[in-house]
Structure formats: C-alpha cells, structure tokens
Coordinates of C-alpha atoms in Angstrom, one line a residue:
X543 CA 0.0 0.0 0.0
X544 CA 1.0 3.6 -0.5
X545 CA 1.9 5.7 2.5
X546 CA -1.1 7.6 4.0
X547 CA -1.2 11.3 3.3
X548 CA 0.4 13.8 5.7
X549 CA -1.9 15.4 8.2
X550 CA -0.3 18.8 8.6
X551 CA -0.9 21.2 5.7
X552 CA 2.0 23.1 4.1
X553 CA 1.5 26.7 2.8
X554 CA 4.2 27.8 0.2
X555 CA 4.7 31.4 -0.8
X556 CA 4.9 31.9 -4.6
X557 CA 7.7 34.2 -5.8
X558 CA 10.5 34.5 -8.4
X559 CA 12.0 31.2 -7.3
X560 CA 8.8 29.1 -8.0
X561 CA 6.4 31.0 -10.2
X562 CA 6.3 28.7 -13.2
X563 CA 3.8 25.9 -13.6
X564 CA 6.6 23.3 -13.5
X565 CA 7.9 24.8 -10.3
X566 CA 4.5 24.7 -8.7
X567 CA 4.1 21.1 -9.7
X568 CA 7.4 20.3 -7.9
X569 CA 6.2 22.0 -4.8
X570 CA 2.9 20.0 -4.8
X571 CA 4.8 16.8 -5.3
X572 CA 7.0 17.8 -2.4
X573 CA 4.0 18.3 -0.1
X574 CA 2.5 21.8 -0.5
X575 CA -1.3 22.2 -1.0
X576 CA -1.9 25.9 -0.3
X577 CA -0.1 28.7 -2.2
X578 CA 0.3 32.2 -0.9
X579 CA 0.4 35.4 -3.0
X580 CA 2.1 38.1 -1.0
X581 CA 0.6 41.4 -2.1
X582 CA 3.4 43.2 -0.3
X583 CA 5.7 42.3 -3.3
X584 CA 5.0 42.5 -7.0
X585 CA 2.2 44.0 -9.0
X586 CA -1.2 42.5 -9.7
X587 CA -0.1 41.4 -13.2
X588 CA 2.7 39.3 -11.7
X589 CA 0.2 37.8 -9.2
X590 CA -2.2 37.0 -12.0
X591 CA 0.6 35.0 -13.8
X592 CA 1.4 33.2 -10.6
X593 CA -2.3 32.4 -9.9
X594 CA -2.6 31.0 -13.5
X595 CA 0.5 28.8 -12.8
X596 CA -1.1 27.4 -9.7
X597 CA -4.4 26.7 -11.4
X598 CA -2.6 25.1 -14.3
X599 CA -0.5 22.9 -12.0
X600 CA -3.6 21.7 -10.2
X601 CA -5.3 20.8 -13.5
X602 CA -2.3 18.9 -14.6
X603 CA -2.1 16.9 -11.4
X604 CA -5.8 16.5 -11.0
X605 CA -5.6 18.0 -7.5
X606 CA -7.4 20.9 -5.9
X607 CA -4.9 23.6 -4.9
X608 CA -5.9 26.5 -2.7
X609 CA -4.6 30.1 -3.2
X610 CA -4.3 32.5 -0.2
X611 CA -4.0 36.2 -1.0
X612 CA -2.1 38.1 1.7
X613 CA -2.9 41.8 2.0
X614 CA -0.1 44.1 2.9
X615 CA -2.0 46.2 5.4
X616 CA -0.8 49.6 6.8
X617 CA 2.9 48.7 6.8
X618 CA 4.9 51.8 7.9
X619 CA 8.2 52.3 6.2
X620 CA 11.1 54.7 6.2
X621 CA 11.0 57.2 3.3
X622 CA 13.7 57.7 0.8
X623 CA 17.3 57.7 2.1
X624 CA 20.4 58.6 0.1
X625 CA 22.6 55.6 -0.8
X626 CA 24.3 53.8 0.8
X627 CA 22.1 54.6 3.8
X628 CA 22.7 56.4 7.1
X629 CA 24.6 54.8 10.0
X630 CA 22.9 55.6 13.2
X631 CA 25.0 55.3 16.3
X632 CA 23.6 54.7 19.8
X633 CA 22.9 58.1 21.4
X634 CA 22.4 59.9 18.1
X635 CA 19.2 62.0 17.6
X636 CA 16.8 61.3 14.7
X637 CA 14.0 63.6 13.7
X638 CA 10.9 62.2 11.8
X639 CA 9.4 65.0 9.8
X640 CA 6.3 65.3 7.7
X641 CA 6.6 65.3 3.9
X642 CA 8.2 63.4 1.1
X643 CA 11.9 64.0 0.9
X644 CA 15.2 62.1 0.6
X645 CA 17.2 61.9 3.9
X646 CA 20.9 62.5 3.8
X647 CA 23.8 61.7 6.1
X648 CA 23.9 65.3 7.3
X649 CA 23.6 65.2 11.0
X650 CA 23.1 64.5 13.8
X651 CA 20.3 65.1 14.2
X652 CA 19.3 63.0 11.1
X653 CA 16.0 63.9 9.5
X654 CA 13.9 60.9 8.2
X655 CA 10.6 60.8 6.4
X656 CA 8.1 57.9 6.7
X657 CA 5.3 56.5 4.5
X658 CA 2.8 57.1 7.4
X659 CA 1.7 60.7 7.4
X660 CA 0.4 60.6 11.0
X661 CA 3.5 59.1 12.6
X662 CA 4.3 62.5 14.1
X663 CA 0.8 62.7 15.5
X664 CA 0.4 59.2 16.9
X665 CA 3.7 58.5 18.6
X666 CA 4.0 59.9 22.1
X667 CA 7.0 60.8 24.2
X668 CA 8.4 57.7 25.9
X669 CA 7.2 55.3 23.2
X670 CA 9.5 53.0 21.1
X671 CA 10.2 53.4 17.4
X672 CA 11.7 50.2 15.9
X673 CA 13.3 50.1 12.4
X674 CA 14.3 47.1 10.2
X675 CA 12.5 44.4 12.3
X676 CA 13.8 45.9 15.5
X677 CA 17.5 45.9 14.6
X678 CA 17.5 49.7 15.1
X679 CA 15.7 50.9 18.3
X680 CA 14.8 54.4 19.2
X681 CA 12.9 56.2 21.9
X682 CA 10.7 59.2 21.3
X683 CA 11.9 62.1 23.5
X684 CA 10.1 65.2 22.2
X685 CA 7.3 66.0 19.8
X686 CA 5.9 69.1 18.0
X687 CA 3.2 69.6 15.5
X688 CA 5.6 68.9 12.6
X689 CA 8.2 66.5 13.9
X690 CA 9.0 63.7 16.3
X691 CA 12.5 63.7 17.9
X692 CA 14.0 60.3 19.0
X693 CA 17.2 59.1 20.5
X694 CA 18.9 56.0 19.2
X695 CA 19.1 53.2 21.7
X696 CA 20.5 50.5 19.4
X697 CA 22.2 51.6 16.3
X698 CA 22.6 50.4 12.7
X699 CA 22.3 51.3 9.1
X700 CA 19.0 52.7 7.9
X701 CA 18.1 52.7 4.2
X702 CA 15.0 53.4 2.0
X703 CA 11.9 51.4 2.6
X704 CA 12.9 49.7 5.9
X705 CA 9.9 48.7 8.0
X706 CA 8.9 50.7 11.1
X707 CA 7.2 49.2 14.1
X708 CA 5.5 51.2 16.8
X709 CA 4.7 48.6 19.5
X710 CA 3.6 51.1 22.1
X711 CA 1.5 53.3 19.8
X712 CA -2.3 53.3 19.1
X713 CA -2.4 53.9 15.4
X714 CA -5.3 55.9 14.0
X715 CA -4.9 54.2 10.6
X716 CA -7.4 51.6 9.5
X717 CA -6.4 48.0 8.6
X718 CA -6.9 48.5 4.8
X719 CA -4.8 50.8 2.6
X720 CA -5.8 52.0 -0.8
X721 CA -3.6 49.3 -2.3
X722 CA -5.3 46.7 -0.1
X723 CA -8.8 47.7 -1.4
X724 CA -7.5 47.2 -4.9
X725 CA -6.2 43.8 -3.9
X726 CA -9.5 42.8 -2.3
X727 CA -11.4 43.5 -5.5
X728 CA -8.8 41.7 -7.5
X729 CA -9.0 38.6 -5.2
X730 CA -12.8 38.5 -5.6
X731 CA -12.6 38.9 -9.4
X732 CA -10.0 36.1 -9.6
X733 CA -11.8 33.7 -7.3
X734 CA -9.1 33.3 -4.6
X735 CA -9.7 30.8 -1.9
X736 CA -8.6 32.8 1.2
X737 CA -7.7 36.4 2.0
X738 CA -5.3 37.2 4.9
X739 CA -5.8 40.5 6.8
X740 CA -2.5 42.0 8.1
X741 CA -2.0 43.9 11.4
X742 CA -5.4 43.0 12.8
X743 CA -6.2 44.7 16.1
X744 CA -9.9 44.0 16.7
X745 CA -12.8 41.7 15.6
X746 CA -14.4 44.8 14.1
X747 CA -11.6 45.1 11.6
X748 CA -12.3 41.5 10.4
X749 CA -16.0 42.4 10.0
X750 CA -15.0 45.5 8.0
X751 CA -13.0 43.4 5.6
X752 CA -15.9 41.0 5.3
X753 CA -18.3 43.8 4.4
X754 CA -15.8 45.0 1.8
X755 CA -15.5 41.5 0.3
X756 CA -19.3 41.3 0.1
X757 CA -19.5 44.6 -1.7
X758 CA -16.8 43.6 -4.1
X759 CA -18.5 40.3 -4.8
X760 CA -21.8 42.1 -5.7
X761 CA -19.9 44.5 -8.0
X762 CA -18.2 41.6 -9.7
X763 CA -21.5 39.7 -10.1
X764 CA -20.5 37.0 -7.6
X765 CA -23.2 37.8 -5.0
X766 CA -23.1 34.4 -3.3
X767 CA -19.3 34.2 -3.1
X768 CA -17.8 33.6 0.3
X769 CA -14.1 34.4 0.6
X770 CA -12.8 33.2 4.0
X771 CA -10.7 35.6 6.0
X772 CA -7.4 34.6 7.7
X773 CA -6.7 37.1 10.6
X774 CA -2.9 37.6 10.9
X775 CA -2.0 38.0 14.6
X776 CA 1.1 40.2 14.7
X777 CA 0.3 43.0 17.2
X778 CA -0.1 43.0 21.0
X779 CA -3.6 44.4 20.6
X780 CA -4.6 41.3 18.6
X781 CA -3.2 38.9 21.2
X782 CA -5.2 40.7 23.9
X783 CA -8.4 40.4 21.8
X784 CA -7.8 37.0 20.4
X785 CA -11.0 35.4 21.7
X786 CA -13.2 37.8 19.8
X787 CA -11.0 37.9 16.7
X788 CA -10.9 34.1 16.4
X789 CA -14.7 33.9 16.6
X790 CA -15.1 36.5 13.9
X791 CA -12.4 35.2 11.5
X792 CA -12.5 32.0 9.5
X793 CA -8.9 31.1 10.4
X794 CA -5.8 32.8 12.0
X795 CA -2.2 33.0 11.2
X796 CA 0.5 33.3 13.9
X797 CA 2.7 35.9 12.0
X798 CA 5.8 35.7 14.2
X799 CA 7.9 38.2 12.2
X800 CA 6.2 41.4 13.3
X801 CA 4.9 39.7 16.5
X802 CA 8.5 39.1 17.5
X803 CA 9.3 42.8 17.0
X804 CA 6.2 44.2 18.6
X805 CA 6.4 42.0 21.7
X806 CA 9.2 40.8 24.0
X807 CA 10.8 38.0 22.0
X808 CA 10.9 35.7 25.0
X809 CA 7.1 35.8 25.1
X810 CA 6.5 34.7 21.5
X811 CA 6.6 30.9 22.0
X812 CA 4.1 31.1 24.8
X813 CA 1.9 33.5 22.7
X814 CA 2.1 31.1 19.8
X815 CA 0.9 28.2 21.9
X816 CA -1.9 30.3 23.3
X817 CA -3.0 31.4 19.8
X818 CA -3.0 27.8 18.4
X819 CA -5.1 26.6 21.4
X820 CA -7.6 29.5 21.1
X821 CA -8.1 28.7 17.4
X822 CA -8.7 25.1 18.3
X823 CA -11.1 26.0 21.1
X824 CA -13.4 27.7 18.5
X825 CA -12.8 25.2 15.7
X826 CA -10.8 27.6 13.5
X827 CA -7.8 26.5 11.4
X828 CA -4.4 28.0 12.4
X829 CA -1.3 28.6 10.3
X830 CA 2.1 29.1 12.0
X831 CA 4.3 31.2 9.9
X832 CA 7.6 33.1 9.5
X833 CA 11.2 32.0 9.5
X834 CA 10.3 28.3 10.0
X835 CA 13.2 27.1 7.7
X836 CA 14.8 30.5 7.2
X837 CA 18.3 29.2 6.6
X838 CA 17.1 27.2 3.6
X839 CA 16.8 30.4 1.6
X840 CA 20.5 30.0 1.0
X841 CA 21.4 26.5 2.3
X842 CA 20.1 23.0 1.3
X843 CA 19.7 21.9 4.9
X844 CA 18.0 23.6 7.8
X845 CA 19.3 24.2 11.3
X846 CA 18.4 21.8 14.1
X847 CA 16.6 24.6 15.8
X848 CA 14.4 25.2 12.7
X849 CA 13.5 21.6 12.5
X850 CA 12.5 21.6 16.1
X851 CA 10.5 24.8 15.5
X852 CA 8.4 23.1 12.9
X853 CA 7.9 20.0 15.1
X854 CA 6.8 22.2 18.0
X855 CA 4.1 23.8 16.0
X856 CA 2.8 20.3 14.9
X857 CA 2.9 19.0 18.5
X858 CA 0.6 21.9 19.3
X859 CA -1.8 20.6 16.6
X860 CA -1.5 23.6 14.3
X861 CA -3.4 23.0 11.0
X862 CA -0.7 24.3 8.7
X863 CA 2.9 25.5 8.7
X864 CA 4.0 28.2 6.2
X865 CA 7.1 28.9 4.1
X866 CA 7.8 32.5 3.0
X867 CA 11.1 33.5 1.6
X868 CA 12.2 29.8 1.6
X869 CA 10.0 29.2 -1.4
X870 CA 9.5 32.7 -2.8
X871 CA 13.1 33.7 -3.2
X872 CA 15.1 30.8 -1.9
X873 CA 17.6 28.6 -3.8
X874 CA 15.9 25.4 -2.8
X875 CA 12.1 25.9 -2.8
X876 CA 11.1 22.2 -3.5
X877 CA 13.6 20.9 -1.0
X878 CA 12.3 23.3 1.7
X879 CA 8.8 21.9 1.2
X880 CA 10.1 18.3 1.2
X881 CA 12.0 19.0 4.4
X882 CA 8.9 20.4 6.1
X883 CA 6.9 17.4 4.9
X884 CA 9.4 14.9 6.3
X885 CA 9.5 16.7 9.7
X886 CA 5.7 16.7 9.7
X887 CA 5.4 13.0 8.9
X888 CA 8.0 12.0 11.5
X889 CA 6.3 14.2 14.2
X890 CA 2.8 12.8 13.3
X891 CA 4.1 9.2 13.5
X892 CA 5.3 9.9 17.0
X893 CA 2.0 11.5 18.0
X894 CA 0.1 8.6 16.6
X895 CA 1.9 6.2 19.0
X896 CA 0.8 8.2 22.1
X897 CA -2.3 7.6 24.1
X898 CA -5.3 9.4 22.5
X899 CA -6.6 12.6 24.1
X900 CA -10.2 13.9 23.6
X901 CA -9.5 17.4 22.2
X902 CA -12.9 18.5 21.0
X903 CA -13.2 22.2 20.5
X904 CA -14.5 23.4 23.9
X905 CA -15.9 26.7 22.6
X906 CA -17.9 24.9 19.9
X907 CA -19.3 22.5 22.5
X908 CA -21.1 25.4 24.2
X909 CA -22.8 26.4 20.9
X910 CA -24.9 23.3 20.5
X911 CA -24.1 23.2 16.7
X912 CA -25.5 19.9 15.4
X913 CA -22.6 19.2 13.0
X914 CA -20.0 20.0 15.7
X915 CA -21.7 17.6 18.1
X916 CA -21.9 14.9 15.4
X917 CA -18.2 15.4 14.6
X918 CA -17.2 14.8 18.3
X919 CA -19.2 11.6 18.3
X920 CA -17.7 10.5 15.0
X921 CA -14.2 11.0 16.5
X922 CA -15.0 8.8 19.4
X923 CA -16.5 6.1 17.1
X924 CA -13.4 6.2 14.8
X925 CA -11.2 5.6 17.8
X926 CA -13.3 2.8 19.2
X927 CA -13.7 1.2 15.8
X928 CA -9.9 1.5 15.2
X929 CA -10.6 3.1 11.8
X930 CA -7.7 3.9 9.5
X931 CA -9.7 6.6 7.6
X932 CA -12.6 8.9 8.2
X933 CA -14.8 9.7 5.1
X934 CA -17.3 12.5 5.0
X935 CA -19.5 14.1 2.3
X936 CA -19.0 17.7 3.1
X937 CA -20.6 19.8 0.4
X938 CA -19.5 23.3 1.7
X939 CA -16.6 22.1 3.9
X940 CA -18.2 22.7 7.3
X941 CA -18.5 19.1 8.3
X942 CA -14.8 18.5 7.3
X943 CA -13.7 21.5 9.4
X944 CA -15.6 20.3 12.5
X945 CA -14.1 16.8 12.1
X946 CA -10.6 18.2 11.6
X947 CA -10.8 20.3 14.8
X948 CA -11.3 17.1 16.9
X949 CA -7.6 16.5 16.4
X950 CA -7.9 13.1 14.8
X951 CA -4.7 11.2 14.0
X952 CA -6.1 9.6 10.9
X953 CA -6.7 11.1 7.4
X954 CA -10.2 12.5 6.8
X955 CA -11.3 12.1 3.1
X956 CA -13.7 14.9 2.6
X957 CA -15.8 14.7 -0.6
X958 CA -17.8 17.4 -2.3
X959 CA -19.0 18.3 -5.8
X960 CA -18.2 22.0 -5.2
X961 CA -14.8 22.8 -6.7
X962 CA -14.4 25.9 -4.5
X963 CA -15.2 24.1 -1.3
X964 CA -12.8 21.3 -2.2
X965 CA -10.0 23.9 -2.7
X966 CA -10.7 25.6 0.6
X967 CA -10.6 22.3 2.6
X968 CA -6.9 22.1 1.7
X969 CA -6.2 24.3 4.8
X970 CA -7.7 21.8 7.2
X971 CA -5.5 19.5 9.2
X972 CA -5.7 15.8 8.3
X973 CA -8.3 16.6 5.5
X974 CA -7.8 15.1 2.0
X975 CA -10.3 17.0 -0.2
X976 CA -11.7 15.1 -3.1
X977 CA -14.1 16.3 -5.8
X978 CA -16.7 13.8 -7.0
X979 CA -20.1 14.0 -8.8
X980 CA -23.0 13.7 -6.5
X981 CA -23.9 10.0 -6.1
X982 CA -27.5 9.0 -6.5
X983 CA -27.6 7.1 -3.1
X984 CA -25.6 6.7 0.1
X985 CA -24.9 3.1 -1.0
X986 CA -23.4 4.4 -4.3
X987 CA -21.3 6.9 -2.2
X988 CA -19.9 4.0 -0.2
X989 CA -18.9 2.2 -3.5
X990 CA -17.2 5.4 -4.8
X991 CA -15.2 5.7 -1.6
X992 CA -14.1 2.1 -1.8
X993 CA -12.9 2.6 -5.4
X994 CA -11.0 5.8 -4.4
X995 CA -9.2 4.3 -1.4
X996 CA -8.2 1.2 -3.3
X997 CA -7.1 3.1 -6.4
X998 CA -4.8 5.5 -4.4
X999 CA -3.3 2.6 -2.6
X1000 CA -4.0 4.1 0.8
X1001 CA -6.2 1.2 1.9
X1002 CA -6.6 -2.5 1.3
X1003 CA -9.7 -4.6 1.3
X1004 CA -10.9 -5.1 4.9
X1005 CA -9.4 -1.8 6.2
X1006 CA -11.9 0.0 8.5
X1007 CA -13.2 3.4 8.1
X1008 CA -16.1 5.5 9.4
X1009 CA -18.3 7.1 6.7
X1010 CA -20.3 10.3 7.5
X1011 CA -23.0 11.7 5.3
X1012 CA -26.5 13.0 5.1
X1013 CA -29.5 12.8 2.7
X1014 CA -29.9 14.1 0.2
X1015 CA -26.2 14.2 -0.8
X1016 CA -25.0 17.4 -2.5
X1017 CA -26.9 19.8 -0.3
X1018 CA -25.6 21.7 2.7
X1019 CA -26.5 21.2 6.4
X1020 CA -27.8 17.7 6.0
X1021 CA -25.0 15.7 7.6
X1022 CA -26.7 13.5 10.2
X1023 CA -25.6 9.9 9.9
X1024 CA -22.5 7.7 10.1
X1025 CA -21.8 4.1 9.1
X1026 CA -19.0 1.8 10.1
X1027 CA -17.4 0.3 7.0
X1028 CA -14.8 -2.2 5.9
X1029 CA -13.3 -1.3 2.5
X1030 CA -14.6 -3.6 -0.2
X1031 CA -17.2 -5.3 2.0
X1032 CA -20.7 -4.6 0.6
X1033 CA -22.3 -5.8 3.9
X1034 CA -20.9 -2.7 5.7
X1035 CA -21.2 1.0 5.2
X1036 CA -24.3 2.7 3.8
X1037 CA -26.5 0.1 2.0

C-alpha cells in the first residue's frame, strides 16, 4: 500500500523562485497544497501570472490547490534615504518630519521621512520606534506639530523602505490601505480561496473586511461568493483580543515576524501556543508562519533549531505551517517543502503512538451546533472502531472542518461536488479533499469511496473506516448519519 497522506498542511509562498507551472508542480509533489500570493511584493499582473500557474498545475495533477492572498496592510516604512544609507550610532538623535523628501547623512540630528503621514501625531514621548525588524531601536523624547524627535538606543544602518514598528502606539490608521482595497477587488474577481488581513487589532476590523468583500462580490457579479478571512496575529492588541478575533475570522495566522518585533521576543513561544489553542477551542484553522526554515533560503539543509520549531508547531496541533522566503526567493524551494513534509510526517508518526486525548473544541461545545456535536461523536466512534480513515461528504466544507478540529490522528477524506469548497478544505489539518459528482444514493457513495481508497493505494480490502454523510447528498447542512465500514465489504457502510 502507499503511505497515508500527511496530516499537517503546508503553505508555500509563490515568488520569483517558484512562479512557473513546472515549479508549482514540484512544490505540490514535495508536499504543498496551499499557495500564498504576497501582495506586499509584486504588482497584480505578476500575481495573475502566478495564480494562473497554480491553477494550471492543479489541473495537470488533477488536484485541488488553494490560493491565499495576503494583504499588505498599513505597513509603515522609512521614506527615501540617500545611498548607501545612514549609519545611526547609539545616542544619536533622529527627527521624523512630515513630507516626502530624501534623507541625507547630514547630522546628527538626522532627518527621516516615513510613509505614514500621522506618525508624528500618533507616537507619544516615551514610546518606542523600531526600524528594520527591531534591529534599530529608538525612543521618542520630544514632539511638536511637525516633527518627532527620537534618540537611538540600538544603532545600525537605515536605508530606504525599511519597516517601522510602533509597539507602544495606538495607530489611527485603519487595517486597509488604498492598495489593499484594490487587492480585495482583484481577489474576488479572480476567485481566490482565502484572504489574509494583516495587522489585525480587533474583531471589528475583520467584520469591516468581510463587508468590503461582500461589496466587491456584488460589484463583480459574484453575489453568493464567500471568501474566508485569515486574521494575521502580529500586534499585541490582537493577542489581547484573540478570543473575539478568532470567533469572527475563518482562520488565523501566527505571524511571528512582526509579532517578535512588537512584543518581548521571550514571550513569542508562549503566545504562539496560546493562539493555536484558542483557534482550536473555537474550531478555526491555524497557520504558524515566519522563518520556520529560514536558513534554507540559501542552504540546502535547515538548522536543528528550525526543524524543532516546525515539530513544536505540529505537536501543538496547528493545522498548517508556512514557508515564506524559503520558497518565494530561496535557492531550494522544493527541497524546503520536502524537508517540512518529512518533519511533519515524523512528528505525526510519534504523536500517533501516544495515548489518545479527547480534544474536541470546547468553545464549539457550548454552541450546540449539530454538526459539531456529530463530529465529536464520530471522532470517538473512529477511535473505538480502530478506523484507518474517516470519510465525509462535506458539500460546503463545514463538516470536514468540524471533524478536523477534533484533532484526529487519521486522514479525513472529505468529498464534495463543489470545486471551490474542495480547494478551501486544503487548509484543514488531516483533511484530504476530493471532488466527486453527487452520487444518487448513500450506497453508491460507499462504493465510490471504496474505489477511491483502493485506487490510491491508501487502503486494502478489509481496512476499517467511518463514513459520514446526510441525505440528500450534494446539499448543505444535511450531515446527520454515520456508518461503520470495511473497505470492499458490501455488507458494511451505507447500504
């Protein structure tokens, strides 16, 4: 028999190193199933070519591949700086001024511009100003109507476009820039599968994006389109409001890059664990991202610490792990995905050997949702029956999501006739999405599943599985029955 599919999903960022159809095929064969378009880099024409490459690769392989659009958000950057940059020594003074000008090395004090017009208004005396992912650290010491004066605490070279983080400052800017609004409309028009919202602070910001998506869908003639939102958690305010954000979003991403700059770095591992657990509590998928195999941008092997980092996220039952620069601009994109897959499979094999733990989403348990309650019961039945697979007809993907969040240690074959739903299920831990025509009867569904499991080589005759479905098949919110089945045995399953 063929090896069972991996449970943890892998998100790969598409960029110059992997933007052809052939390159995408290699990433899929290495283990990726979700592809990220980073709107912070490249124009929409480039992203359209990359999207076409992903769709073409999926068609060639006969596999549903999901595409995640990642909005840039209100990223604040240093304005223009004369080459080769300005070296800021500890103790030097820096003045941020309004306007669009090129900073020179004349100083101190050194005058800098920023892409955020209200920086001078928002930052208060005593608050931190961090540049280039925190490698340069400043403290605001004085402010007027037109400038903000800072002293350098930790020095370094500042150049054009370096990111600015303001971890102590309540920003008046909204979560969506003019560029983001353009990308939202483009994502709707091009039928993306997920949209990630950067620098989320409140659940209201998630609702605001959902309203914008609905408006764009109506304008594009896709009134019934649902584009799930992934809330990127990268600010302290979001960590504090995580319960409400998780309940409003469709998924979350632990974006550890900016999170590690905005917060005390020593707190990030604990915060990551808390975020994964909160997502699980409310039955939402969670992606752990940023610098997971960072050294593989240039090297063919990762560090031991990076391998342990990936395994730690999987031990916490995250749904997906993400590669950024490793695949977008790295020298070894397919090898990075393969390495992540191997780590996932080894970690999952160890977890499977441990005593089972009932990890039903406790937040969902309080809602009384019918499908969530059924999913918990199915998880118990699958364990007691010693099933090797779980099979569910999940027309819109909801049933598959509820089953996934019960932290099962076996693959969940989730079937739907809806192409979009099948793609979106690629983000769910342990779920293997399959598109099939709607069978006429539940008995016919059992026969189709037997054929699929045997053809893939994942199962042999007599292997046990639990089959979950409802009647009529092909409609939403009808899942209400399960059958215990032995592959190839017509006396079991739905008859």
